[in-house]
XYZ file of C-alpha atoms in Angstrom:
785
model
C 0.179 34.725 -45.617
C 3.300 33.161 -46.073
C 3.037 29.507 -45.727
C 5.693 28.252 -42.855
C 8.787 26.528 -43.979
C 10.684 23.858 -41.637
C 14.434 23.310 -42.065
C 16.197 20.832 -40.682
C 18.978 22.913 -38.801
C 20.334 20.285 -36.572
C 19.591 22.123 -33.600
C 16.150 20.627 -32.738
C 14.252 17.407 -32.163
C 12.506 16.354 -35.572
C 11.874 12.695 -36.413
C 11.883 13.089 -40.138
C 15.076 14.977 -41.286
C 14.568 16.044 -44.409
C 16.115 19.418 -46.403
C 12.971 21.323 -47.156
C 9.071 20.181 -45.659
C 6.566 23.297 -47.098
C 3.062 23.322 -45.042
C 0.327 24.972 -46.928
C -1.636 27.139 -44.775
C -4.803 28.421 -45.553
C -5.711 32.130 -44.858
C -7.354 32.619 -41.363
C -5.978 29.685 -39.854
C -3.126 29.898 -37.378
C 0.086 28.696 -37.793
C -0.729 25.883 -35.218
C -3.553 24.712 -36.570
C -1.802 24.419 -39.942
C 0.904 22.392 -38.232
C -1.318 19.810 -36.064
C -3.365 18.988 -39.627
C 0.322 17.891 -40.857
C 0.999 15.669 -37.731
C 3.593 18.357 -35.898
C 2.673 20.374 -32.910
C 4.639 23.599 -32.255
C 6.374 24.190 -29.116
C 4.581 27.722 -28.493
C 1.333 29.252 -29.629
C 2.756 32.233 -32.129
C 4.948 32.582 -34.034
C 6.511 28.948 -33.801
C 9.794 28.134 -34.928
C 10.073 24.527 -33.288
C 7.762 21.933 -33.682
C 7.444 18.187 -32.631
C 6.082 15.195 -34.288
C 2.869 14.053 -33.196
C 3.980 10.591 -34.037
C 6.585 11.099 -31.148
C 4.634 12.590 -28.513
C 2.507 9.761 -29.154
C 5.190 7.494 -28.866
C 6.681 9.151 -25.695
C 2.985 9.062 -24.125
C 2.566 5.254 -24.472
C 6.124 4.774 -23.038
C 5.031 6.724 -20.304
C 1.732 5.041 -19.586
C 3.957 1.784 -18.659
C 7.052 3.229 -17.670
C 6.067 6.522 -15.244
C 9.827 6.880 -14.334
C 10.943 7.531 -17.734
C 10.427 11.640 -17.325
C 11.142 14.106 -20.057
C 14.380 14.816 -19.795
C 16.129 11.380 -20.268
C 13.628 11.031 -23.074
C 15.081 13.914 -24.918
C 18.265 13.051 -24.017
C 17.915 9.333 -25.405
C 16.480 11.216 -28.525
C 19.752 13.734 -28.647
C 21.867 10.677 -28.948
C 20.023 9.229 -31.670
C 20.464 12.063 -33.964
C 23.920 12.825 -32.246
C 23.204 16.449 -31.294
C 24.491 17.882 -28.146
C 21.478 18.317 -25.200
C 20.738 21.597 -23.624
C 18.148 22.575 -21.261
C 15.923 23.886 -23.805
C 15.424 21.087 -25.817
C 13.958 19.354 -22.573
C 11.781 22.782 -22.033
C 10.336 22.701 -25.394
C 9.525 19.029 -25.400
C 7.476 19.570 -22.192
C 5.544 21.946 -23.656
C 4.649 20.296 -26.727
C 3.943 17.559 -24.428
C 1.306 19.327 -22.360
C -0.550 20.939 -25.178
C -0.553 17.108 -26.598
C -1.774 15.471 -23.050
C -4.784 18.593 -23.013
C -5.910 17.644 -26.636
C -6.174 13.862 -25.321
C -8.270 15.466 -22.442
C -10.328 17.122 -24.772
C -10.881 14.589 -27.236
C -11.745 11.939 -24.139
C -14.361 14.668 -22.994
C -16.022 15.149 -26.309
C -16.036 11.143 -26.828
C -17.721 11.208 -23.669
C -20.316 13.228 -24.671
C -21.538 11.232 -27.940
C -21.402 8.220 -25.966
C -23.904 10.026 -22.962
C -21.096 9.460 -20.211
C -20.509 13.102 -19.619
C -22.691 13.437 -16.537
C -21.119 14.280 -13.272
C -19.837 10.931 -11.544
C -20.152 9.014 -14.180
C -16.485 7.514 -14.357
C -16.798 6.357 -10.195
C -20.259 5.417 -10.948
C -19.184 2.889 -13.833
C -15.604 2.196 -14.386
C -16.066 -0.426 -12.244
C -18.731 -3.106 -13.555
C -18.182 -5.750 -10.871
C -18.712 -3.292 -8.043
C -21.691 -1.044 -9.896
C -23.602 -2.995 -12.483
C -26.351 -4.317 -10.632
C -28.437 -6.528 -12.072
C -31.898 -7.747 -11.394
C -32.344 -11.402 -9.794
C -29.126 -10.899 -8.061
C -28.849 -12.840 -4.349
C -28.251 -9.914 -1.308
C -25.030 -9.738 -0.111
C -24.778 -9.169 3.614
C -22.094 -6.393 2.616
C -23.050 -4.566 -0.987
C -19.571 -3.506 -1.657
C -16.197 -2.668 -0.596
C -13.486 -0.044 -0.797
C -10.235 1.250 0.664
C -8.743 3.998 2.058
C -4.795 5.071 2.896
C -2.459 7.525 2.619
C 1.004 7.287 0.965
C 3.605 9.580 1.760
C 5.813 8.677 -1.271
C 4.146 11.248 -3.343
C 5.458 14.504 -1.636
C 6.190 17.532 -3.587
C 8.706 20.397 -2.883
C 7.045 23.579 -1.328
C 9.444 25.761 -3.672
C 8.833 23.307 -6.835
C 7.497 25.301 -9.803
C 6.138 28.172 -8.222
C 6.015 30.163 -11.692
C 3.736 27.890 -13.301
C 0.523 29.113 -12.302
C -1.843 26.859 -14.137
C -4.741 24.653 -12.529
C -5.070 21.066 -13.349
C -8.712 19.944 -13.512
C -9.177 16.267 -12.669
C -11.934 13.915 -12.265
C -10.319 12.007 -9.451
C -8.949 14.712 -7.335
C -11.208 15.908 -4.504
C -10.563 19.573 -4.007
C -8.958 20.870 -1.019
C -11.971 23.125 0.314
C -14.142 20.127 0.202
C -11.672 18.358 2.501
C -10.961 21.349 4.617
C -14.813 21.630 5.472
C -13.864 18.715 7.692
C -10.807 20.225 9.085
C -12.324 21.473 12.340
C -14.651 18.464 13.242
C -14.651 18.370 17.235
C -14.170 14.953 19.527
C -17.428 14.099 21.515
C -16.141 15.068 24.690
C -12.183 16.649 24.801
C -13.364 19.238 22.168
C -10.111 18.272 20.312
C -9.573 20.050 17.006
C -7.914 17.378 14.530
C -5.970 20.085 12.615
C -4.011 20.522 16.109
C -3.091 17.245 17.027
C 0.554 16.068 16.891
C 1.601 15.625 13.623
C 1.554 13.315 11.216
C -0.955 11.102 13.452
C -3.478 8.879 12.343
C -7.272 9.123 11.068
C -9.110 8.598 14.387
C -6.266 11.173 16.383
C -9.105 12.935 17.818
C -10.703 9.337 19.529
C -9.221 8.463 22.855
C -6.100 6.737 23.171
C -6.414 2.890 22.529
C -4.127 0.165 22.471
C -4.503 -0.072 18.515
C -3.680 3.520 17.844
C -0.981 3.639 20.582
C 1.261 0.739 19.261
C 0.564 1.707 15.447
C 2.294 5.191 16.157
C 4.907 3.757 18.141
C 5.715 1.114 15.105
C 5.896 3.723 12.439
C 9.112 4.801 11.265
C 10.931 8.170 12.554
C 10.251 9.843 8.966
C 6.820 9.163 9.103
C 6.330 10.974 12.567
C 7.906 14.225 11.551
C 6.679 16.127 8.546
C 9.394 17.829 6.757
C 8.374 21.350 6.277
C 10.290 21.568 3.099
C 7.361 19.795 1.405
C 4.210 21.372 0.490
C 2.117 18.196 -0.344
C 2.936 15.446 1.894
C 1.351 12.853 -0.204
C -2.021 11.658 -1.385
C -4.923 9.583 0.419
C -7.088 7.844 -1.808
C -10.416 5.710 -1.837
C -10.326 2.458 -4.085
C -12.700 -0.286 -4.639
C -11.597 -3.949 -3.800
C -10.941 -4.607 -7.646
C -8.106 -1.634 -7.252
C -10.244 0.770 -9.377
C -9.456 4.475 -8.214
C -12.700 6.311 -6.861
C -10.749 9.899 -5.892
C -7.587 10.933 -4.025
C -7.299 13.740 -1.912
C -3.772 16.110 -1.680
C -2.142 15.808 2.004
C -0.869 19.501 2.664
C 2.088 20.105 5.056
C 0.399 17.017 7.458
C 0.154 13.630 8.102
C -3.182 11.535 7.632
C -5.627 13.862 9.490
C -9.357 12.704 9.885
C -10.396 15.658 7.686
C -9.026 13.494 4.370
C -11.016 10.483 5.214
C -14.129 12.280 5.766
C -13.797 14.448 2.812
C -13.570 11.018 0.801
C -16.657 9.815 2.988
C -18.961 12.713 2.063
C -17.969 12.421 -1.955
C -19.242 8.902 -1.599
C -22.327 9.653 0.416
C -23.015 12.171 -1.939
C -22.410 10.620 -5.275
C -24.806 7.722 -4.067
C -22.301 4.923 -3.463
C -23.388 3.922 -0.412
C -24.085 1.185 0.919
C -20.383 0.525 1.256
C -17.978 -0.976 3.970
C -14.383 0.938 3.815
C -11.446 -0.640 5.528
C -8.531 1.263 7.002
C -5.192 0.700 9.166
C -6.438 1.589 12.139
C -10.505 1.206 11.006
C -11.588 0.879 14.611
C -10.746 4.091 15.767
C -11.573 5.849 12.246
C -14.770 4.030 12.821
C -15.409 6.290 15.925
C -14.310 9.350 14.217
C -16.987 9.126 11.759
C -19.362 8.640 14.023
C -18.514 11.243 16.269
C -18.399 13.781 13.295
C -21.270 15.741 11.291
C -21.332 13.041 9.118
C -22.028 10.066 11.613
C -25.939 10.110 11.262
C -25.906 10.183 7.335
C -23.399 7.490 7.574
C -25.470 5.192 9.848
C -28.596 6.007 7.741
C -26.945 5.124 4.552
C -25.152 2.145 5.318
C -21.163 3.712 5.395
C -18.819 1.739 7.723
C -14.974 1.755 8.285
C -13.620 -1.658 9.520
C -9.968 -2.621 9.667
C -8.210 -4.496 6.593
C -6.529 -7.727 7.150
C -2.957 -7.732 7.377
C -2.666 -4.558 9.690
C -5.650 -6.002 11.612
C -3.138 -8.789 13.137
C -1.289 -5.500 14.456
C -4.479 -4.960 16.773
C -5.140 -5.941 20.098
C -6.834 -9.176 20.325
C -9.915 -7.739 21.361
C -10.139 -5.596 18.670
C -9.617 -8.333 16.475
C -12.186 -10.588 17.920
C -14.684 -7.632 16.844
C -13.206 -6.088 13.636
C -10.807 -8.399 11.723
C -12.475 -9.448 8.501
C -11.655 -13.072 9.416
C -14.587 -12.960 11.947
C -17.337 -10.595 9.964
C -20.295 -12.256 8.064
C -20.155 -11.645 4.592
C -16.615 -10.206 4.213
C -15.330 -13.296 2.211
C -11.883 -13.319 1.429
C -11.354 -9.704 0.484
C -8.296 -8.203 2.735
C -8.773 -4.970 1.407
C -4.952 -4.114 1.490
C -5.982 -2.586 -2.152
C -4.469 0.809 -1.137
C -0.977 -0.860 -0.891
C -1.301 -2.666 -3.867
C -2.519 0.673 -5.817
C 0.724 2.201 -3.876
C 3.383 0.148 -5.189
C 2.910 0.803 -8.877
C 1.533 4.669 -8.308
C 5.264 4.948 -6.382
C 6.704 4.820 -9.511
C 5.700 8.367 -10.299
C 6.836 10.074 -6.920
C 10.541 10.693 -8.447
C 8.793 12.435 -11.043
C 6.313 14.921 -9.510
C 8.911 15.873 -6.334
C 10.018 18.972 -7.718
C 7.826 19.467 -10.150
C 4.784 22.438 -10.525
C 1.829 21.776 -8.764
C -0.005 21.825 -12.157
C 2.587 18.991 -13.234
C 2.295 17.187 -10.207
C -1.236 16.467 -10.082
C -1.310 15.999 -14.319
C 1.024 12.861 -14.025
C -1.106 11.615 -10.902
C -4.073 11.928 -13.055
C -2.196 10.306 -15.879
C -1.276 7.664 -14.135
C -4.543 6.824 -12.773
C -6.423 7.401 -15.883
C -3.971 4.784 -17.496
C -5.056 2.636 -14.449
C -8.305 2.180 -14.645
C -8.910 2.337 -18.500
C -6.065 -0.309 -19.272
C -3.890 -1.759 -16.611
C -6.897 -2.614 -13.693
C -9.546 -3.351 -16.482
C -7.611 -5.780 -18.078
C -6.994 -7.717 -14.612
C -10.524 -7.697 -13.559
C -11.026 -11.148 -15.028
C -7.868 -12.820 -13.468
C -8.796 -10.829 -9.686
C -11.725 -12.707 -10.243
C -10.533 -15.953 -11.510
C -8.139 -16.076 -8.759
C -10.306 -15.186 -5.908
C -12.687 -18.404 -7.266
C -9.756 -20.547 -7.599
C -8.252 -19.755 -3.726
C -11.851 -20.183 -2.422
C -11.847 -23.585 -4.128
C -8.252 -24.428 -2.634
C -9.890 -23.062 0.761
C -12.916 -25.571 0.889
C -11.255 -28.471 -0.836
C -8.146 -28.694 1.937
C -9.954 -27.247 4.892
C -13.176 -28.907 4.565
C -12.243 -32.475 4.877
C -9.948 -31.711 8.170
C -12.787 -29.885 9.873
C -15.170 -32.771 9.522
C -13.128 -35.305 10.951
C -12.169 -32.523 13.808
C -15.755 -31.664 14.637
C -16.835 -35.533 14.566
C -14.026 -36.685 16.673
C -14.890 -34.040 19.201
C -18.287 -33.857 18.893
C -18.386 -30.494 18.221
C -20.789 -28.334 16.447
C -20.090 -24.990 14.028
C -22.167 -22.937 16.723
C -19.949 -24.304 19.323
C -16.863 -23.791 17.582
C -18.253 -19.800 17.051
C -19.267 -19.617 20.571
C -15.252 -19.923 21.518
C -14.963 -16.343 20.203
C -17.818 -14.927 22.167
C -15.950 -16.289 25.043
C -13.018 -15.071 24.024
C -14.419 -11.655 23.671
C -16.096 -11.761 26.988
C -12.924 -12.757 28.617
C -10.862 -10.298 27.441
C -13.629 -7.242 27.770
C -13.590 -8.347 31.246
C -9.860 -7.941 31.559
C -9.957 -4.417 29.755
C -9.221 -2.091 33.270
C -7.703 -2.810 36.249
C -10.231 -2.320 39.753
C -9.590 0.797 40.983
C -8.772 -0.197 44.832
C -6.134 -2.866 43.096
C -4.085 0.089 41.436
C -4.120 2.033 44.775
C -3.302 -0.639 46.639
C -0.128 -1.356 44.265
C 0.740 2.394 44.401
C 0.797 2.297 48.258
C 3.358 -0.913 47.933
C 5.165 0.990 45.710
C 5.468 3.854 47.790
C 6.148 1.821 50.731
C 8.889 0.329 49.161
C 10.314 3.580 48.233
C 9.630 4.969 51.721
C 12.087 1.985 52.993
C 14.533 3.080 50.222
C 15.313 6.497 50.515
C 14.892 5.828 54.841
C 18.146 4.013 54.105
C 19.422 6.676 52.275
C 18.615 9.117 54.898
C 20.422 7.005 57.537
C 23.487 6.317 55.019
C 24.068 10.067 54.352
C 23.461 10.853 58.070
C 25.931 8.212 59.289
C 28.503 9.529 56.836
C 27.816 13.742 57.806
C 28.770 12.633 61.281
C 31.910 10.553 60.446
C 33.297 13.697 59.389
C 32.661 15.307 63.133
C 34.092 12.197 64.819
C 37.876 11.933 65.120
C 39.381 8.557 65.692
C 42.840 9.064 64.485
C 44.538 11.754 63.010
C 43.638 10.440 59.394
C 40.256 11.268 60.253
C 41.363 14.896 60.546
C 42.742 15.231 57.302
C 39.876 13.513 55.304
C 37.399 15.650 56.882
C 37.726 18.694 55.290
C 35.598 21.362 55.363
C 34.053 21.044 51.583
C 33.478 17.375 52.415
C 31.538 17.847 55.641
C 29.498 20.502 53.413
C 28.835 18.145 50.600
C 27.972 15.585 53.011
C 25.188 18.097 54.646
C 23.786 18.674 51.478
C 23.310 15.261 50.373
C 21.772 14.201 53.981
C 19.113 17.474 53.201
C 18.575 15.909 49.770
C 17.711 12.777 51.095
C 15.549 13.788 54.078
C 13.465 15.974 51.818
C 12.500 13.008 49.511
C 12.328 11.070 52.426
C 9.650 13.436 53.740
C 7.670 13.772 50.374
C 7.185 9.771 50.454
C 6.314 9.779 53.621
C 3.623 12.467 52.800
C 2.471 10.100 49.800
C 2.346 6.847 51.970
C -0.038 8.604 54.460
C -2.210 10.068 51.985
C -2.374 6.997 50.304
C -3.124 5.430 53.717
C -6.235 7.912 54.022
C -7.729 6.810 50.621
C -7.411 3.250 51.514
C -8.473 3.635 55.375
C -5.387 1.799 56.395
C -5.118 2.272 60.416
C -1.897 0.167 60.549
C 0.933 0.454 58.280
C 1.523 -2.568 55.908
C 4.054 -4.731 56.390
C 6.297 -6.634 54.109
C 4.776 -9.711 56.044
C 0.998 -8.813 55.355
C -1.385 -10.703 53.582
C -2.582 -7.364 51.982
C 1.279 -6.425 51.263
C 2.292 -9.680 49.673
C -0.954 -9.683 47.432
C -0.287 -6.250 46.042
C 3.154 -7.375 45.598
C 2.139 -10.437 43.245
C 0.189 -7.555 41.386
C 2.949 -5.514 40.979
C 5.147 -8.089 39.374
C 1.929 -9.087 37.170
C 2.101 -5.704 35.591
C 5.894 -5.526 35.222
C 5.166 -8.854 33.261
C 2.527 -7.929 31.459
C 4.615 -4.578 30.423
C 7.632 -6.650 29.266
C 4.951 -8.529 26.861
C 3.951 -5.137 25.690
C 7.699 -4.221 24.731
C 8.333 -7.271 23.239
C 5.145 -7.038 21.441
C 6.090 -3.929 19.639
C 9.432 -4.675 19.085
C 7.937 -7.773 16.901
C 5.193 -5.547 15.298
C 8.079 -2.988 13.884
C 9.959 -6.198 12.913
C 7.051 -7.362 10.569
C 6.628 -4.090 9.418
C 10.225 -4.142 8.657
C 9.919 -8.054 6.603
C 7.037 -6.461 4.500
C 9.490 -4.023 3.259
C 12.683 -6.234 2.860
C 13.051 -5.359 -0.606
C 13.810 -1.620 0.182
C 17.505 -0.832 0.318
C 18.841 -0.039 3.822
C 16.447 -2.505 5.786
C 19.121 -4.959 6.907
C 20.848 -2.846 9.293
C 17.973 -2.051 11.099
C 16.552 -5.557 11.031
C 19.610 -6.618 12.779
C 19.613 -4.086 15.636
C 15.924 -4.732 16.059
C 16.893 -8.513 16.539
C 19.150 -7.367 19.503
C 16.641 -5.490 20.644
C 14.094 -8.289 20.406
C 16.824 -10.409 22.359
C 17.274 -8.168 25.134
C 13.440 -8.107 25.558
C 13.235 -11.751 25.723
C 15.841 -11.415 28.734
C 13.255 -9.175 30.293
C 10.228 -10.867 29.827
C 11.733 -14.235 31.124
C 13.089 -12.477 34.114
C 9.633 -11.365 35.042
C 7.807 -14.485 33.918
C 9.885 -16.208 36.770
C 8.641 -14.216 39.177
C 5.034 -14.808 38.545
C 2.963 -17.441 40.909
C 2.331 -19.782 38.929
C 5.532 -18.648 36.407
C 4.507 -17.156 33.152
C 5.562 -19.563 29.854
C 8.940 -18.764 28.552
C 9.763 -17.978 25.569
C 13.123 -17.974 23.306
C 14.258 -15.852 20.353
C 13.757 -18.694 17.996
C 9.989 -19.211 18.683
C 9.494 -15.563 18.112
C 10.986 -15.476 14.944
C 8.259 -17.868 13.569
C 5.456 -16.132 15.330
C 3.224 -14.337 12.127
C 0.471 -13.210 14.196
C 0.512 -10.777 17.510
C -2.568 -12.631 18.956
C 0.160 -14.833 20.310
C 0.905 -12.322 22.589
C -2.492 -12.075 24.028
C -1.881 -15.615 24.929
C 1.023 -14.905 26.788
C -0.946 -11.958 28.870
C -3.924 -14.186 29.350
C -1.458 -17.321 31.016
C -1.215 -15.408 34.199
C -4.468 -17.288 35.140
C -4.049 -20.780 35.540
C -7.592 -21.814 34.501
C -7.512 -19.604 31.359
C -5.391 -22.233 30.053
C -7.649 -25.080 30.144
C -10.341 -23.356 28.295
C -11.556 -24.666 24.967
C -10.812 -21.226 23.305
C -7.523 -21.203 24.203
C -6.084 -24.178 23.197
C -3.714 -24.125 20.329
C -5.515 -26.998 18.436
C -8.862 -25.554 18.919
C -7.697 -22.040 17.945
C -6.273 -23.531 14.681
C -9.303 -25.637 14.123
C -11.511 -22.212 14.439
C -9.117 -20.091 11.737
C -9.881 -22.882 9.465
C -13.571 -22.938 10.290
C -13.728 -18.953 9.598
C -11.660 -19.153 6.621
C -14.374 -22.146 4.884
C -16.742 -20.023 5.702
C -15.318 -16.795 4.332
C -14.675 -18.715 1.168
C -18.134 -19.707 0.590
C -18.703 -16.086 0.748
C -16.499 -15.301 -1.692
C -17.736 -17.954 -4.362
C -21.048 -15.910 -3.916
C -19.774 -12.658 -4.715
C -17.760 -13.540 -7.313
C -20.451 -15.415 -8.513
C -22.409 -11.975 -8.500
C -19.117 -9.782 -9.864
C -18.809 -12.339 -12.833
C -22.126 -11.959 -13.816
C -21.815 -8.303 -13.445
C -18.735 -8.386 -15.592
C -19.823 -10.340 -18.687
C -23.185 -8.300 -18.789
C -21.541 -5.242 -18.886
C -19.423 -6.294 -21.053
C -22.178 -7.943 -23.689
C -23.947 -4.356 -23.106
C -21.017 -2.229 -23.955
C -20.271 -3.876 -26.962
C -23.893 -3.370 -28.060
C -23.831 0.299 -27.175
C -20.620 0.932 -29.128
C -21.350 -0.749 -32.203
C -24.580 1.100 -31.669
C -23.479 4.398 -31.355
C -20.335 4.028 -34.026
C -22.930 2.983 -36.491
C -24.997 6.078 -35.896
C -21.956 8.061 -35.895
C -20.413 6.872 -39.299
C -23.625 7.693 -41.062
C -23.297 11.163 -40.129
C -19.801 11.465 -41.221
C -19.203 12.678 -37.335
C -15.298 13.583 -36.805
C -15.057 11.176 -33.563
C -16.067 7.954 -35.572
C -11.981 7.250 -35.475
C -11.745 7.563 -31.853
C -15.342 5.889 -31.143
C -13.890 2.724 -33.125
C -10.639 2.644 -31.549
C -12.292 2.521 -27.837
C -14.559 -0.197 -29.412
C -11.662 -1.781 -30.381
C -9.619 -1.712 -27.340
C -12.942 -2.898 -25.594
C -13.331 -5.790 -27.725
C -9.874 -7.001 -26.664
C -10.133 -6.590 -23.036
C -13.383 -8.480 -23.413
C -11.521 -11.138 -25.275
C -8.930 -11.440 -22.707
C -11.882 -11.870 -19.984
C -13.624 -14.419 -21.805
C -10.647 -16.449 -22.430
C -9.723 -16.601 -18.442
C -13.247 -17.566 -17.777
C -13.415 -20.601 -20.629
C -9.671 -21.325 -18.855
C -11.486 -21.344 -15.374
C -14.622 -23.161 -16.749
C -12.210 -26.201 -17.704
C -10.834 -26.672 -14.342
C -12.662 -29.741 -12.505
C -16.040 -29.186 -10.566
C -15.881 -25.461 -12.090
C -18.404 -25.930 -15.383
C -21.837 -25.633 -13.513
C -20.484 -22.485 -11.435
C -19.504 -20.622 -14.376
C -22.336 -21.999 -16.641
C -24.387 -20.044 -13.844
C -22.031 -16.933 -14.151
C -22.339 -16.328 -17.937
C -25.832 -15.835 -18.346
C -27.132 -12.856 -20.560
C -29.469 -10.897 -18.445
C -31.505 -7.658 -19.314
C -30.474 -4.879 -16.861
C -33.680 -3.475 -14.917
C -35.824 -4.815 -18.295
C -34.593 -1.790 -20.484
C -34.356 -3.840 -23.447
C -33.885 -7.514 -24.585
C -30.911 -9.433 -24.142
C -28.242 -8.835 -26.917
C -25.836 -11.412 -28.390
C -23.178 -12.150 -25.483
C -19.687 -10.798 -26.059
C -17.777 -12.569 -28.988
C -16.101 -16.316 -28.274
C -12.333 -15.006 -28.556
C -11.392 -18.756 -28.971
C -13.537 -18.957 -31.784
C -11.987 -15.744 -32.970
C -8.624 -16.763 -32.653
C -8.007 -20.618 -31.470
C -4.118 -19.885 -30.569
C -5.626 -17.925 -27.927
C -6.897 -20.251 -25.299
C -3.324 -22.571 -26.126
C -1.688 -19.458 -25.229
C -4.399 -18.616 -21.936
C -3.390 -22.162 -20.973
C 0.609 -21.778 -21.183
C 0.345 -18.562 -19.074
C -1.977 -20.122 -16.499
C 0.540 -19.190 -14.001
C 0.523 -15.960 -11.784
C 0.069 -12.961 -14.550
C 1.923 -9.467 -14.222
C 0.979 -6.514 -15.632
C 3.657 -3.714 -17.101
C 3.865 -2.010 -13.465
C 4.818 -5.389 -11.950
C 7.598 -6.496 -14.129
C 8.849 -3.061 -14.091
C 9.320 -3.068 -10.256
C 10.804 -6.028 -10.603
C 13.077 -5.486 -12.844
C 13.921 -1.871 -11.053
C 14.340 -4.485 -7.737
C 17.061 -6.733 -9.151
C 18.930 -3.334 -10.962
C 18.706 -1.956 -6.955
C 19.989 -5.322 -5.795
C 22.910 -5.547 -8.428
C 23.933 -1.852 -8.111
C 24.114 -2.514 -4.084
C 26.162 -5.537 -3.873
C 29.499 -4.113 -3.588
C 28.329 -1.706 -0.702
C-alpha cells in the first residue's frame, strides 16, 4: 500500500507547516490508524485528505473545559487568522468532525481506565464521585439527616426543534436519565382529583397535581412571563438536575416541550432509590408541594420506607407563606445545619455557559457538550473546591457561634428565658396560623349577604334613576323638552331601564336565596349589629387582599434583584417600583378602615424588607392581642432567629467534621489504590500505564490542595483541636490496615503554604472568573444604551 503523503496546500488546518511529511503505513493497517500513531486525526474514516493535529484538538479540548462558550467556529476562525487563510464553513465542519472523534477516543480510554481500576460497575460514579457524601467510615456519629441533594430545572438549556435533524447519532451519558425512565411517571394521578400531570397548564412546577396552596400560587404569579409559556420552537426546553450538597452532579434529564412537570423529579427520585442512595433529604423551590406529590405517587410508600423526603431550600423558602416556613424552612429543621440547598442555582450559573453553543446543535452534540461540562465539573473543578467548601462552612459556623452565642446568653439571662421557651414561640406561632387558615363558612356567607344587600341598594338606585329618566321623555314642561325627547332617546332610556330592572331582580333573588340559607327572617339594615359585624369582616378581607397584592409585588422584586446583573432588568425594576407605590397607597387606605386601624407602611420601609414573613405579621396585626404575644415581638423574633442559627451552626460543625474525615480518608485510600494498581500495570507493561499515571498525578495535585487548606484552617485560633479530630486515618470497614496519610503538600513544597496564606480570601474557579469577565463585558457594551 502506498504510504500517505501530506503536503501543505495552504487551505487546511495544520499545526506544522512543512513542505512534505511522509507517514509509513504498515500492511493491513488502515490509514486513520497510521495517522493517529503520528499524532494526527483524519476528518473522515476512509481515504482522508485532511487531518488535524491531536495536539491541536487537545489544546481546544482544554480551552473548552474552562471556556465553554468558545465554540468550534470561533476557534477555527482564530486558526485561520493565525495561518492567514480565508475562513470557510467546510473548515469548521472538518475540525468539528475530528473533534467528535477525539472526544470519542477520550471516552473510550476513560472506559478502559475504569475497567483496570475496578470502577466499571453500574452507578459507580454516582456512588463514589463525592467522598464527603458517600465515603462512610466506622465510628461516625449518627447525623439526623444522613445526606442532602437538590433538584431544579433550568430553562436556559433549550434546543431548537429544527436543529441538527440530519444527525441521527445517539449519545450515551452516565449522567443522563433517559426519557423512557422519566415517562414512567407521566401519568401519576392525584389522590382525589384524578388529574393527569401532563395535562396540567404549562409549564407549572413540580407538585402541580396537588391542590393549590398559597406557596404554589404565589410562585407561579411571581414567574416571568417567558417562563409561563413554552415556546413551540423548542424541542428540549431545558434540563432537570439532581446534585448533592457539595455541587457534584448526580443525574440530569431533559425537559421536552414542557415546563417542570412532576414526572421529572419523580423519575430522578426513582433513580436515587434504585441506586441505593437513600435515605436522603432533597430540596426544591416548592418542596412542600413536591413532597405531597411524591407521597401520593406510586413511589410514595417506597420513599417513606427508604427515608427519602423533600423539603424547601433556604432562599426560596422565604417566598413561602409563614405557616409553611415555620414547618418546613431549613432554619427550623433539626439536623439541617447551615445548608441552604440552593446548589442547583450555583450549578446553573456555570452550566449556562454551554447554553449558547447547544441552542441550535443536534441532539447528539446537545448531550455531548452537557455531558462534557458535567464531567469536567465532577472530575476537576468541583473536586478541587471540596476542601474550600468544607473549610468555608466550618469558618462560617464558628463565626456565627462566636458572634451570636454571647448575645443570646445575655438576652436569655436578662429576661429569664430558656432554649425551650424560645423554641416554644415557633410552636405557638404555628398553632395560631393554623387556626387562621380558613374562615368559618357562616362568616363567608354573612359577608356575601352584606355584599349582596349593598349591590341590591346600588341597583335599586339605578332602577329608580332610569325610571325617572325615562318618564322625563314623556312629560312636557316646556317646548325644549319636546325637542329633546326624540323617539331614539326614549328607546335608549327604555332599554337602560329594562337592563337595570333585570339586574335588580337577579340581585333580589340572590339576597332572598342567602336569607333562606342563613335563616334570616328580617332583612338586615345598615344599622343592625349583624350588618355592621359583617361589614367589618369585609373591610378586613379587603385589607388582607391589599397585603397579598403588596406581597406579590415584593416577591417579584426580590427575584428581579437577584438577577440585577442581567441585561434589561433595570426598566422592569423601575416599573415594579411604581406598582409597589400604588399598592402601598391601596394598603394604607384599607388599613385605615379597620377597627383598630392596621399598621401603616411606607415605600422606604418596604425597600428594606428582605423576608416575606413581615407581610404575615401585617396580616396578623388585625387582632390587637397578637401584637402583644411574645413570638410576634420584633426583638424576640430576632433573638429566635439567632438561636436557631446557633443551633444549626453546631450541627454544621458536626457534619463538616464527619465530611472532612471522609474526604481525608478517601484521599489516603485512593492514593494507596492508585499507587498499587500503577505498579501492577507497569510490571505487566500495560498500555494504560500512562493514563493511570496521569490520573494519579492529577489526584495527588488535588489532594495536596485539600491538605493545604486543611493546614491553613488548623492554624486559625481555636481550630487545632477540631481539625486534629478530623484528620485521623481510619480503616474503612476494617478491610485493610491504615495506609500512610496523604503526603504533606507543605513538606513537598514550602511555598504552597505561603501561597495559600496569601490567597486566604474568597477563591474563584475558572467558571467564576469567566462569568465575572463576561459581566464586565456586558456592562461596558451597554453603557451607551
